Coordinates of C-alpha atoms and ligand atoms in Angstrom, one line a residue:
X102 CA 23.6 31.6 -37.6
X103 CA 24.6 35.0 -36.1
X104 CA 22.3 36.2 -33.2
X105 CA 20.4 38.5 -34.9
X106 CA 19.2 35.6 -37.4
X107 CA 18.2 33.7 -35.2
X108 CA 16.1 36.1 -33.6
X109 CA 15.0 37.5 -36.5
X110 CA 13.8 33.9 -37.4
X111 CA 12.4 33.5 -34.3
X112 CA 10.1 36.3 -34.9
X113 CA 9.5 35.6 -38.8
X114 CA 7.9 31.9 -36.9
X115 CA 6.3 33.7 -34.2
X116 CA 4.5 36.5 -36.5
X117 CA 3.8 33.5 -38.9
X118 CA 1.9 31.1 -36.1
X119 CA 0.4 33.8 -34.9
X120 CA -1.1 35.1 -38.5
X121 CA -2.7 31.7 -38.3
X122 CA -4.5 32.1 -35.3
X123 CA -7.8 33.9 -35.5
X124 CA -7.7 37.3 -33.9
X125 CA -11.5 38.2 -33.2
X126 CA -12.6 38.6 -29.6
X127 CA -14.8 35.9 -28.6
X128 CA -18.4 37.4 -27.7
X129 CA -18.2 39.1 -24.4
X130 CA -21.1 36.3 -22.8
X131 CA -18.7 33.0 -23.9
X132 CA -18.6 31.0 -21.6
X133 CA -14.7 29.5 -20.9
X134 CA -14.8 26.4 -18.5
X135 CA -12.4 23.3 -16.8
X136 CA -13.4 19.9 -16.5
X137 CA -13.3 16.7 -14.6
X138 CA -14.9 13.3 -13.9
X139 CA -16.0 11.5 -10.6
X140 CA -14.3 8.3 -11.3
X141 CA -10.6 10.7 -12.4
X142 CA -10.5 12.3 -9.8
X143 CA -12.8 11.8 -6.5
X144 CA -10.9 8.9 -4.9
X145 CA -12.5 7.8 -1.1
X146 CA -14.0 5.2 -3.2
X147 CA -15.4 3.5 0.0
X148 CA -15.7 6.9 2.3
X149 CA -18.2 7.5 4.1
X150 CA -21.1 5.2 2.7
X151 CA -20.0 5.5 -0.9
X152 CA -21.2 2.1 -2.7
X153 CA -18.9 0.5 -5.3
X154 CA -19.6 1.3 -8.7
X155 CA -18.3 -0.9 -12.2
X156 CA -14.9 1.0 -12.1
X157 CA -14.4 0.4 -8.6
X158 CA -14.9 -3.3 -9.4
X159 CA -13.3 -3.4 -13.0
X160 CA -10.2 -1.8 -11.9
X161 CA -9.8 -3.9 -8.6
X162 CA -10.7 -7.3 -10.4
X163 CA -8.6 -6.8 -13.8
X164 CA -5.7 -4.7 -12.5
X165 CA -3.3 -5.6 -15.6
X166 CA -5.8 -4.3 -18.1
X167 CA -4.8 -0.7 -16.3
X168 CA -1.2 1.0 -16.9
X169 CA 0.6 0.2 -14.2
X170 CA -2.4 -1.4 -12.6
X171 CA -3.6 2.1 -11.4
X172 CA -7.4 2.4 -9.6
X173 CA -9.0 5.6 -8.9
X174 CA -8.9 4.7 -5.1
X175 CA -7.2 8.2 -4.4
X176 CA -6.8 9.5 -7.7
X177 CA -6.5 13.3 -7.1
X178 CA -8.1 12.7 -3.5
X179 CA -10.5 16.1 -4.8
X180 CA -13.3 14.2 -2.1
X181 CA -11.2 16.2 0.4
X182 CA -9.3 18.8 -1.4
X183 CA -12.5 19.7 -3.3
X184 CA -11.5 23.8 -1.6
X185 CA -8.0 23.5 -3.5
X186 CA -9.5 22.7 -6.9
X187 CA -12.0 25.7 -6.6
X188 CA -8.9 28.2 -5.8
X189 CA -7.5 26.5 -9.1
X190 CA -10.5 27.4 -11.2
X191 CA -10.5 31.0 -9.4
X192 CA -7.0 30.9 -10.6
X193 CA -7.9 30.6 -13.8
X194 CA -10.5 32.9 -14.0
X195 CA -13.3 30.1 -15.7
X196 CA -16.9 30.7 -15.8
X197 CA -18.0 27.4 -15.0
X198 CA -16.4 23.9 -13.4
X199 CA -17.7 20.8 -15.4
X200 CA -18.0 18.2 -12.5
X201 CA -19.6 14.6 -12.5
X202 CA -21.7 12.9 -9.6
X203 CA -20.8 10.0 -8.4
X204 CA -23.7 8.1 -8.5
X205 CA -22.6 5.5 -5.9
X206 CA -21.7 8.1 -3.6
X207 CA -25.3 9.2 -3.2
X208 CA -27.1 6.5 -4.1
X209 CA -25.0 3.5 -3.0
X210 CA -27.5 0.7 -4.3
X211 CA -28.0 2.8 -7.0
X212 CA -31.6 3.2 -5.7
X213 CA -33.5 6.1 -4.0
X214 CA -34.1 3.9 -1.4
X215 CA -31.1 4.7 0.3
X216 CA -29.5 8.4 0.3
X217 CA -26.0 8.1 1.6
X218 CA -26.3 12.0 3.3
X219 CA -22.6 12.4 3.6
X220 CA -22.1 12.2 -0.5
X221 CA -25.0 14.6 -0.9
X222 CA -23.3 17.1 1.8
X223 CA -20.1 16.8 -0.3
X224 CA -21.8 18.0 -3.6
X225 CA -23.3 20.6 -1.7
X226 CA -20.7 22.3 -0.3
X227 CA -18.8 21.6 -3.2
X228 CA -21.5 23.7 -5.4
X229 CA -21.0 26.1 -2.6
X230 CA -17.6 26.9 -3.0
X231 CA -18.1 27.4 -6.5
X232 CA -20.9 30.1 -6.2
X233 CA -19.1 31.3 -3.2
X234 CA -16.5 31.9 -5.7
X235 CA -18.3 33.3 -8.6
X236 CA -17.8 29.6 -10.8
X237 CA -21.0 28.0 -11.9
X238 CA -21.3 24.2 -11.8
X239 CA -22.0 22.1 -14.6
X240 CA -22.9 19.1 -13.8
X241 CA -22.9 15.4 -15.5
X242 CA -24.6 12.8 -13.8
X243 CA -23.2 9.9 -15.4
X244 CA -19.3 9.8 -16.1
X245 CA -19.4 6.2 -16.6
X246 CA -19.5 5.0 -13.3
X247 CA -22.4 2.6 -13.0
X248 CA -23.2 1.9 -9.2
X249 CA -22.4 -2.0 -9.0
X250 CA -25.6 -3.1 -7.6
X251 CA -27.0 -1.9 -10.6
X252 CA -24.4 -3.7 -13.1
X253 CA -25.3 -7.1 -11.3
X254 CA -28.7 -6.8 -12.4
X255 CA -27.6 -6.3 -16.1
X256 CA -26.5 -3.0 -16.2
X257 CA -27.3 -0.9 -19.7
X258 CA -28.7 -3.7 -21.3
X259 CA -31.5 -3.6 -18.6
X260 CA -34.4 -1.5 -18.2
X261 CA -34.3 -1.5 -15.0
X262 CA -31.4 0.7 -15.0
X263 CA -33.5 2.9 -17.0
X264 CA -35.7 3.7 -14.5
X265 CA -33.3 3.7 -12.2
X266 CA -31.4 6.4 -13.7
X267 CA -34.6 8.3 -13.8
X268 CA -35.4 8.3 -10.0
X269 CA -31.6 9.4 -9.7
X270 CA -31.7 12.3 -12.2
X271 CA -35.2 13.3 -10.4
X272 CA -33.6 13.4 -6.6
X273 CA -30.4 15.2 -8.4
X274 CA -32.7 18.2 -9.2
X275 CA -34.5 17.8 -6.2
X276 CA -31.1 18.1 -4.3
X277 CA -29.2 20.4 -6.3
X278 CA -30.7 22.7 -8.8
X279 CA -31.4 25.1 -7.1
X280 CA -27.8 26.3 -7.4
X281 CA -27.2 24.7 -11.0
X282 CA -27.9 25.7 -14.4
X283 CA -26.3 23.4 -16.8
X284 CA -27.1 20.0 -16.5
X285 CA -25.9 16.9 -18.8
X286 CA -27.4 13.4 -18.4
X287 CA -24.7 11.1 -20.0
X288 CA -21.0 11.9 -20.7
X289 CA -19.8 10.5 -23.9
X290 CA -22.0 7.0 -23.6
X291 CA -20.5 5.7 -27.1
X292 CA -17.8 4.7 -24.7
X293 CA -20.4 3.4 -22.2
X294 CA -21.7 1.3 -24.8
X295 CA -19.3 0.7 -27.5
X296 CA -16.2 0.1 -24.9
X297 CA -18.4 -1.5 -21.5
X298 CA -21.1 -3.7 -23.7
X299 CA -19.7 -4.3 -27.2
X300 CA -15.4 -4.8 -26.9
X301 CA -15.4 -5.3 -23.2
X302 CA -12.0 -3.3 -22.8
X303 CA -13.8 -0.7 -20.5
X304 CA -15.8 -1.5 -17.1
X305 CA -18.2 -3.4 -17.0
X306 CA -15.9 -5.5 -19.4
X307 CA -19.1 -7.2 -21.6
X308 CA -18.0 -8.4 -25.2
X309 CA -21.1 -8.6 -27.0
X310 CA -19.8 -7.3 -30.3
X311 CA -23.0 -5.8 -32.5
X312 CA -25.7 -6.9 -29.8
X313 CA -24.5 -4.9 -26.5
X314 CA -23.6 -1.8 -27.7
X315 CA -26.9 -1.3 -29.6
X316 CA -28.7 -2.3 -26.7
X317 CA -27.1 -0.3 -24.3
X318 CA -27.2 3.0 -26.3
X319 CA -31.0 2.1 -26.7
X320 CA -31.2 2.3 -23.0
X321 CA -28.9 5.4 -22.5
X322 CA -31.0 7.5 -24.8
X323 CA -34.5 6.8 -23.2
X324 CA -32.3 7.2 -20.0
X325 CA -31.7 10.5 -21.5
X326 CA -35.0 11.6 -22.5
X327 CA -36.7 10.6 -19.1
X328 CA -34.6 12.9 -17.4
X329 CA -35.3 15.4 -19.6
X330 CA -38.5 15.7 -19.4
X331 CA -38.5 15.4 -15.5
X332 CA -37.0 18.5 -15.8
X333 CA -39.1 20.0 -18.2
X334 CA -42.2 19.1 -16.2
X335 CA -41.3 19.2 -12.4
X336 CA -38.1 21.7 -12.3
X337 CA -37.8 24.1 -15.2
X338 CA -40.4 26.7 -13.7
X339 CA -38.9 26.8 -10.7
X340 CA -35.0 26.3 -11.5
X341 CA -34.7 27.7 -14.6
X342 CA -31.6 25.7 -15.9
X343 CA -30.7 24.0 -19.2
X344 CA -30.1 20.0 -19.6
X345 CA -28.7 17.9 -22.3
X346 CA -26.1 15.3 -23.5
X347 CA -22.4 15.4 -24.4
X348 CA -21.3 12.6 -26.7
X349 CA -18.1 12.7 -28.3
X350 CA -16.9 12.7 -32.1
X351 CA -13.8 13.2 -34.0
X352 CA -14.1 14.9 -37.6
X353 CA -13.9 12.2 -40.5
X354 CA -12.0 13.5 -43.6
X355 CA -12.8 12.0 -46.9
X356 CA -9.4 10.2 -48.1
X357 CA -9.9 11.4 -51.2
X358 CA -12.5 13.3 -53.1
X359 CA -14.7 10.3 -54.6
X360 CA -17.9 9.8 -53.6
X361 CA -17.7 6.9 -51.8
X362 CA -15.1 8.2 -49.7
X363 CA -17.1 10.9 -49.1
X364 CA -20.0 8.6 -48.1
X365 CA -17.7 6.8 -46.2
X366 CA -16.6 9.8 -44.4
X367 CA -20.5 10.5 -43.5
X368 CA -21.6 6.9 -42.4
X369 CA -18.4 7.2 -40.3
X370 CA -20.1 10.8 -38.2
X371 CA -23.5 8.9 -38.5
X372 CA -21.9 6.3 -36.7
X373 CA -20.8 8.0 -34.4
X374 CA -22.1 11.2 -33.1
X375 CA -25.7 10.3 -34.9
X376 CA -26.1 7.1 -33.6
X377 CA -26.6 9.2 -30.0
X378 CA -27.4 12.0 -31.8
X379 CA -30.5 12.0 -34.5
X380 CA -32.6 10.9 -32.2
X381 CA -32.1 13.8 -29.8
X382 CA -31.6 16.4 -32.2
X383 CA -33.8 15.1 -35.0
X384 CA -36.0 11.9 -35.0
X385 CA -34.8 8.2 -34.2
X386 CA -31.7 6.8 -35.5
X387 CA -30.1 7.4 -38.9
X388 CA -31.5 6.4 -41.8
X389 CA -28.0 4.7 -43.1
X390 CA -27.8 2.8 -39.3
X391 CA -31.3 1.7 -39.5
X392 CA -30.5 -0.1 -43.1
X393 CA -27.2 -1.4 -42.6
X394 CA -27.8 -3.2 -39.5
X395 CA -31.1 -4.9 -40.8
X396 CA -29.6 -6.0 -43.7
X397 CA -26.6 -7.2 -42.2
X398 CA -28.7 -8.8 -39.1
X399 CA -30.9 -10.8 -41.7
X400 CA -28.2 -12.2 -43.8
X401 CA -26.3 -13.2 -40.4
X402 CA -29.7 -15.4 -39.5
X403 CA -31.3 -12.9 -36.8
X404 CA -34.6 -13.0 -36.8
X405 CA -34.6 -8.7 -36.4
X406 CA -32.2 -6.0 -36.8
X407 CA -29.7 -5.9 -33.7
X408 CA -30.2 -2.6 -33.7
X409 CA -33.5 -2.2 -31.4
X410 CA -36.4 -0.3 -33.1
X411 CA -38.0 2.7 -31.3
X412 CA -42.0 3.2 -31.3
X413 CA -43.8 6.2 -32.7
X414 CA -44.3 6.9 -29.6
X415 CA -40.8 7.0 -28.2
X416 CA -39.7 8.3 -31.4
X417 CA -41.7 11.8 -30.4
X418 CA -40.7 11.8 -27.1
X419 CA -37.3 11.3 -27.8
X420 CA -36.9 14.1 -30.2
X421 CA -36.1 17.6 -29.0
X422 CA -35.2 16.8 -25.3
X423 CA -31.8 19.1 -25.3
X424 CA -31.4 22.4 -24.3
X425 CA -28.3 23.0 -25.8
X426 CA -25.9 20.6 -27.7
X427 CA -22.8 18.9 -26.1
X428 CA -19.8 17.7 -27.5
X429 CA -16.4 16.3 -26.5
X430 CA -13.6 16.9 -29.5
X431 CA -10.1 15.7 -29.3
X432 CA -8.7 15.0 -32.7
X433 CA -9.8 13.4 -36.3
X434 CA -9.7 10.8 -38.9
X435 CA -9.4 10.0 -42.5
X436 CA -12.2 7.9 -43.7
X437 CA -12.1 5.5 -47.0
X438 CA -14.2 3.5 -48.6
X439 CA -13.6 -0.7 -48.1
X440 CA -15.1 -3.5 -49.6
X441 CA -18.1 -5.3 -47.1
X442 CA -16.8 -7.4 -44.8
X443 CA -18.3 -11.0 -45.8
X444 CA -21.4 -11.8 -43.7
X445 CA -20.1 -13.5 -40.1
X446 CA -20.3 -12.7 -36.9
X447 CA -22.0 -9.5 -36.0
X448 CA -19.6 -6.8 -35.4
X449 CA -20.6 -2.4 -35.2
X450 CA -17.4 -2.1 -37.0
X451 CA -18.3 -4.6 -40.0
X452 CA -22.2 -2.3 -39.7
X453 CA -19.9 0.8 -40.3
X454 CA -18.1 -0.6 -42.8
X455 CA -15.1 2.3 -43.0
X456 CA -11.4 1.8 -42.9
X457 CA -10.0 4.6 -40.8
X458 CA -6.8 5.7 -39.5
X459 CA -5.0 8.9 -38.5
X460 CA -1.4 10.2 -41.2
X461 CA 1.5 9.4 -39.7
X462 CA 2.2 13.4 -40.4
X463 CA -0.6 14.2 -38.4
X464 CA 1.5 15.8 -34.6
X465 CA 1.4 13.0 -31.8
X466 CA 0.9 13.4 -27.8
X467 CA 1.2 11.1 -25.0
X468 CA -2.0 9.3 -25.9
X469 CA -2.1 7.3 -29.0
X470 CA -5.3 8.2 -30.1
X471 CA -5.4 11.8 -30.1
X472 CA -3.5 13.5 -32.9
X473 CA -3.1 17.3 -33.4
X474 CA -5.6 18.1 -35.7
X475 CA -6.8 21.9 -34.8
X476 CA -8.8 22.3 -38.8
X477 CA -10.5 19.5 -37.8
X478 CA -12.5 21.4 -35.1
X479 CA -13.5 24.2 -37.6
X480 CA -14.8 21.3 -40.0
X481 CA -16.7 19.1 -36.9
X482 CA -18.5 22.4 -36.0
X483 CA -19.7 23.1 -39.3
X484 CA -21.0 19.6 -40.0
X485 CA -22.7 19.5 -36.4
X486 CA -24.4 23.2 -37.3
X487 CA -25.8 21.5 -40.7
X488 CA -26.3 18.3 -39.7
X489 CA -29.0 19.0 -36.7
X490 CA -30.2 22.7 -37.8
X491 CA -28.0 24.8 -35.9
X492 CA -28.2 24.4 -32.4
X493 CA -26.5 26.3 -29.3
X494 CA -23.1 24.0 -28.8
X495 CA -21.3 24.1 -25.9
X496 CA -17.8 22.4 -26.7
X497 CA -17.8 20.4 -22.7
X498 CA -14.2 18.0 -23.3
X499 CA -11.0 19.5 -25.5
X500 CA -7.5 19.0 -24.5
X501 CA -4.5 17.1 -25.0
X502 CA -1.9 14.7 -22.9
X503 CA 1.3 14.6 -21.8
X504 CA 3.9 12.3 -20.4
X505 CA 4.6 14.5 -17.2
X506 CA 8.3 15.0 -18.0
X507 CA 7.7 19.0 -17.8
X508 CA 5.6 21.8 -16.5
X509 CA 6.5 23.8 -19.6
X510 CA 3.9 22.4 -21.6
X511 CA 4.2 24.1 -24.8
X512 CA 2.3 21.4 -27.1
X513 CA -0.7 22.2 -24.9
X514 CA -0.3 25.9 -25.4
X515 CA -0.1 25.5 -28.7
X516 CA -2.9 23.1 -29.3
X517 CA -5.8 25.3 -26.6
X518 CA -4.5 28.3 -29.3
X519 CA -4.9 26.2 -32.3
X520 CA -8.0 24.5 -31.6
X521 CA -9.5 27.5 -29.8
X522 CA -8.6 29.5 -33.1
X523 CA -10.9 27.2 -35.3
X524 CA -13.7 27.7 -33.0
X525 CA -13.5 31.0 -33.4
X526 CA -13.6 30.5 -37.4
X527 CA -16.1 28.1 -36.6
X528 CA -18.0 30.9 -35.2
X529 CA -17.4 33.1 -38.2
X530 CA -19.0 30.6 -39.9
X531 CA -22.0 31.0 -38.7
X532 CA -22.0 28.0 -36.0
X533 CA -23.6 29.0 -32.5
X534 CA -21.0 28.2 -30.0
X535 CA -21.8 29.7 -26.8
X536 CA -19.2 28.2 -24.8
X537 CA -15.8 26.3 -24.3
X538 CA -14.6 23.4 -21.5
X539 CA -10.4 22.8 -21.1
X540 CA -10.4 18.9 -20.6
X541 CA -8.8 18.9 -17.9
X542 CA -8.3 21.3 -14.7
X543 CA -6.1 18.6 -13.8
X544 CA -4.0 15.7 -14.4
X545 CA -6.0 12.4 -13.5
X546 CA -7.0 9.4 -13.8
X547 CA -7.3 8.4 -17.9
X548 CA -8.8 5.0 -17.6
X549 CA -7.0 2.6 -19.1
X550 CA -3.9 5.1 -19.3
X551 CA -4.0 5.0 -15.3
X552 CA -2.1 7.9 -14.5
X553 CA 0.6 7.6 -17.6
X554 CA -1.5 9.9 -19.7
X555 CA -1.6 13.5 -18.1
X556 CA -4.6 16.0 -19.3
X557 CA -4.0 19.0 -16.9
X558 CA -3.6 22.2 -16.9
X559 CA -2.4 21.8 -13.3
X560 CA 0.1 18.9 -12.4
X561 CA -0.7 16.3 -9.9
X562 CA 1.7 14.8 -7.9
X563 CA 0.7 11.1 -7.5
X564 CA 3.9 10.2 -5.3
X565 CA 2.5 12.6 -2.9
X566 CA 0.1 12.1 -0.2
X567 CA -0.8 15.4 -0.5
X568 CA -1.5 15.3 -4.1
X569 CA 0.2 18.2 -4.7
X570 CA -1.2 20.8 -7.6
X571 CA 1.0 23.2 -9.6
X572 CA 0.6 24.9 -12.4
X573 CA 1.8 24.1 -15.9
X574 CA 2.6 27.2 -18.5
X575 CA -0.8 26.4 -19.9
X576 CA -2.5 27.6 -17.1
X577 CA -1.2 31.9 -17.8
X578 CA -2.5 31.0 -21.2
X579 CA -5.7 29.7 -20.6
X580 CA -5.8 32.6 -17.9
X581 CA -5.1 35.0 -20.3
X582 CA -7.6 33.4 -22.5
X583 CA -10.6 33.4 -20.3
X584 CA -9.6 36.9 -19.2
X585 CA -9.1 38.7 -22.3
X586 CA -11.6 36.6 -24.9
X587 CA -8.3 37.1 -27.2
X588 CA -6.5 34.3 -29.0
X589 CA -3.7 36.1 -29.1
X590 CA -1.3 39.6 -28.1
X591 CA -4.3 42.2 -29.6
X592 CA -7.8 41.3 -30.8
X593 CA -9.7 43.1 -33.5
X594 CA -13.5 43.5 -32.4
Ligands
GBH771 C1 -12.9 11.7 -22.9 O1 -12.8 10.6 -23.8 C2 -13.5 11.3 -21.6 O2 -14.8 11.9 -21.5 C3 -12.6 11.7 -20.4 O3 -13.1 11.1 -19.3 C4 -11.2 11.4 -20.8 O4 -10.4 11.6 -19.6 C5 -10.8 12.3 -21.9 O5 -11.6 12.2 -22.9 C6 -9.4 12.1 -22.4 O6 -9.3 10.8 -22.9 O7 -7.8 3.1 -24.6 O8 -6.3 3.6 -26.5 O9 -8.3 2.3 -26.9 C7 -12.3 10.9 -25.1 C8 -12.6 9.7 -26.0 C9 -12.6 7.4 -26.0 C10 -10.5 8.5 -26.2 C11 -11.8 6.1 -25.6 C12 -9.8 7.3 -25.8 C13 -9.9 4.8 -25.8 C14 -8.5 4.8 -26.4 N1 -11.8 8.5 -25.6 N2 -10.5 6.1 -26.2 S1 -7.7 3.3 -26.1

């Protein structure tokens, strides 16, 4: 091909991706943010008084379950370079850093007993640098990272932990909020629950299969609610912020237009985001968990449903404790119809009762799970809008990995403008998204990926003492993002 072919195809696929990409402004008060976790990205995870929480002890007792056999020892060291990733987020212009406490580091039983004053100082002047630098914190208090003490005495599936993480919630008002206006109890707790109580593959490593997880999320929610309604009673006069909970979803697409693959496709987002959800944003759990379970449960010779009952009572005081709704998106499913699994052992998977699985068609990345799947954001958004009467949404986790061969990370580029784009749509639509969090300001610790799986807009060095940050190509588009509320080269109004 001559060089002015290919340039003139170059343009014909430029003008073309770009016709795709929505070209309104985003409302001039959208909120564009960066994220992180404690756990990902702390490290000193015995500095200074901090107590050892289930990851500290999951990843130092099971090392081969981790890539590598990575810990979050040092991870991104961000304990002392805390001033670094705030000149990162000035960098990028963001309205707002979504940070998690480390629960262990202030409360190193995991009790108010004991207030380990050097992890408080480090939130505080970590809250400080933010306002100091026009950045407002949002702030999860539970990234998964359990305080061990805590875990011994049965973690989730206790009450005790219930109250626990009430006292703790209570004296992280107390502490910080005067200087914080976005609060979330719980990040993602299906993973809590599902992953720590039910499969076992994620700390604390319990394989209950259709007893733990149930029990746990039973927990999590009151969890959830007492907080809530500390706030509302004690702190809202005074501090004028907004709490809720981020759980995450995927979209579920119908395989194919029958009904029961379109049932299928529902059960599978009742499953999932409503099993957290309903009771929050409407009343108790869904109807379609409720029945399955029972049934199941009874035929399996349980005496009950495995899934716990709430009261009347906690059923009211349950419902409506969110200021806003949040949600973690990555990627989407097709969902199909299957026949019941014959009555065994109790498994949530076997409740659901949904084959799923991502097309083989569908654009890859450095982590298995998450395929490229922008139009699945428009569709998510719409169904959360309908499904729970059109609440504020603030997208908190959306981003994609890769394998750290490259700073030019185009794929990234491409899916911020392509998932970005279908909020915007989304938007159109009539959902009420008020604001937006790139998952993550930096490459960190993913788990059970160790440090193989890289979200970041800024690169980490791990190999390096110093941890070195740079920036990927992702970060002059986000930039250019937050900066201009534009998609892509001019907006329309
Ligand atoms: C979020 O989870 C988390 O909130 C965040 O901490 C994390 O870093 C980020 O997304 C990126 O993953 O081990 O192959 O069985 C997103 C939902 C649920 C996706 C657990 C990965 C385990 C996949 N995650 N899942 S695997």
């Amino acid at each position: 091909m001559s060089l002015r072919g290919f340039i003139f195809c170059c343009l014909i696929a430029i003008s073309i991706a770009q016709d795709e990409t929505n070209n309104k402004f985003f409302p001039e008060d959208f909120l564009f943010g960066a994220a992180t976790a404690s756990y990902q990205v702390e490290g000193a995870w015995d500095e200074d008084g901090k107590g050892e929480n289930i990851w500290d002890r999951f990843t130092h007792s099971y090392p081969e379950l981790i890539a590598n056999n990575d810990t979050g020892d040092v991870a991104c060291d961000s304990y002392h370079k805390y001033k670094e990733d705030v000149a990162m987020l000035k960098e990028l212009g963001v309205d707002f850093y979504r940070f998690s406490l480390s629960w262990s580091r202030i409360l190193p039983t995991g009790f108010v007993n004991k207030v380990n004053l050097p992890g408080v100082t480090y939130y505080k002047n970590l809250i400080k640098e933010l306002k100091d630098n026009g950045i407002e914190p949002l702030i999860t208090m539970y990234h998964w990272d359990l305080p061990q003490p805590l875990q011994d005495l049965g973690g989730w599936t206790s009450e005790v932990v219930v109250e626990a993480f009430a006292e703790y919630a209570r004296l992280n008002f107390e502490l910080f909020g005067d200087n914080v206006k976005y609060w979330l109890t719980f990040n993602e707790p299906k993973q809590t629950c599902l992953l720590g109580y039910g499969q076992g593959m994620f700390a604390p490593g319990i394989a209950s299969p259709g007893i733990g997880e149930y029990i746990c999320t039973h927990h999590v929610i009151e969890a959830h609610a007492r907080a809530w309604h500390i706030y509302d009673q004690e702190f809202r006069t005074t501090q004028n912020g907004q709490v809720s909970i981020t759980i995450d979803t995927s979209w579920f697409e119908p395989a194919t237009d029958s009904e029961e693959d379109a049932a299928a496709a529902e059960r599978s987002l009742q499953f999932t985001y409503g099993w957290y959800a309903n009771a929050i944003y409407n009343s108790d759990y869904p109807e379609i968990m409720k029945t399955r379970i029972a049934e199941r449960s009874l035929a399996e010779g349980f005496n009950q449903s495995r899934l716990p009952a709430f009261t009347d009572e906690e059923i009211s005081y349950i419902s409506g404790t969110f200021d806003f709704m949040g949600v973690n998106i990555y990627t989407s499913f097709i969902a199909e119809a299957m026949d019941e699994v014959p009555i065994g052992e109790p498994n949530y998977n076997y409740d659901l009762g949904v084959k799923s699985y991502q097309l083989d068609d569908w654009e890859s990345c450095a982590a298995s799970w998450l395929k490229v799947t922008p139009w699945g954001m428009r569709k998510i958004l719409n169904w959360l809008k309908k499904t729970y009467n059109n609440p504020k949404i603030i997208i908190t986790e959306n981003g994609i990995a890769d394998d750290g061969s490259t700073l030019e990370d185009d794929q990234r580029v491409r899916y911020y403008r392509d998932y970005l784009s279908n909020v915007r749509s989304a938007m159109e639509d009539g959902v009420n998204v008020i604001g937006y969090t790139a998952w993550s300001l930096m490459d960190n610790f993913e788990w059970l990926g160790g440090y193989t799986q890289k979200f970041g807009l800024f690169q980490v060095d791990f190999d390096n003492i110093n941890r070195t940050r740079t920036p990927k190509s992702s970060v002059a588009y986000y930039k250019k993002v937050v900066e201009t509320h534009c998609l892509v080269d001019t907006c329309e109004a």
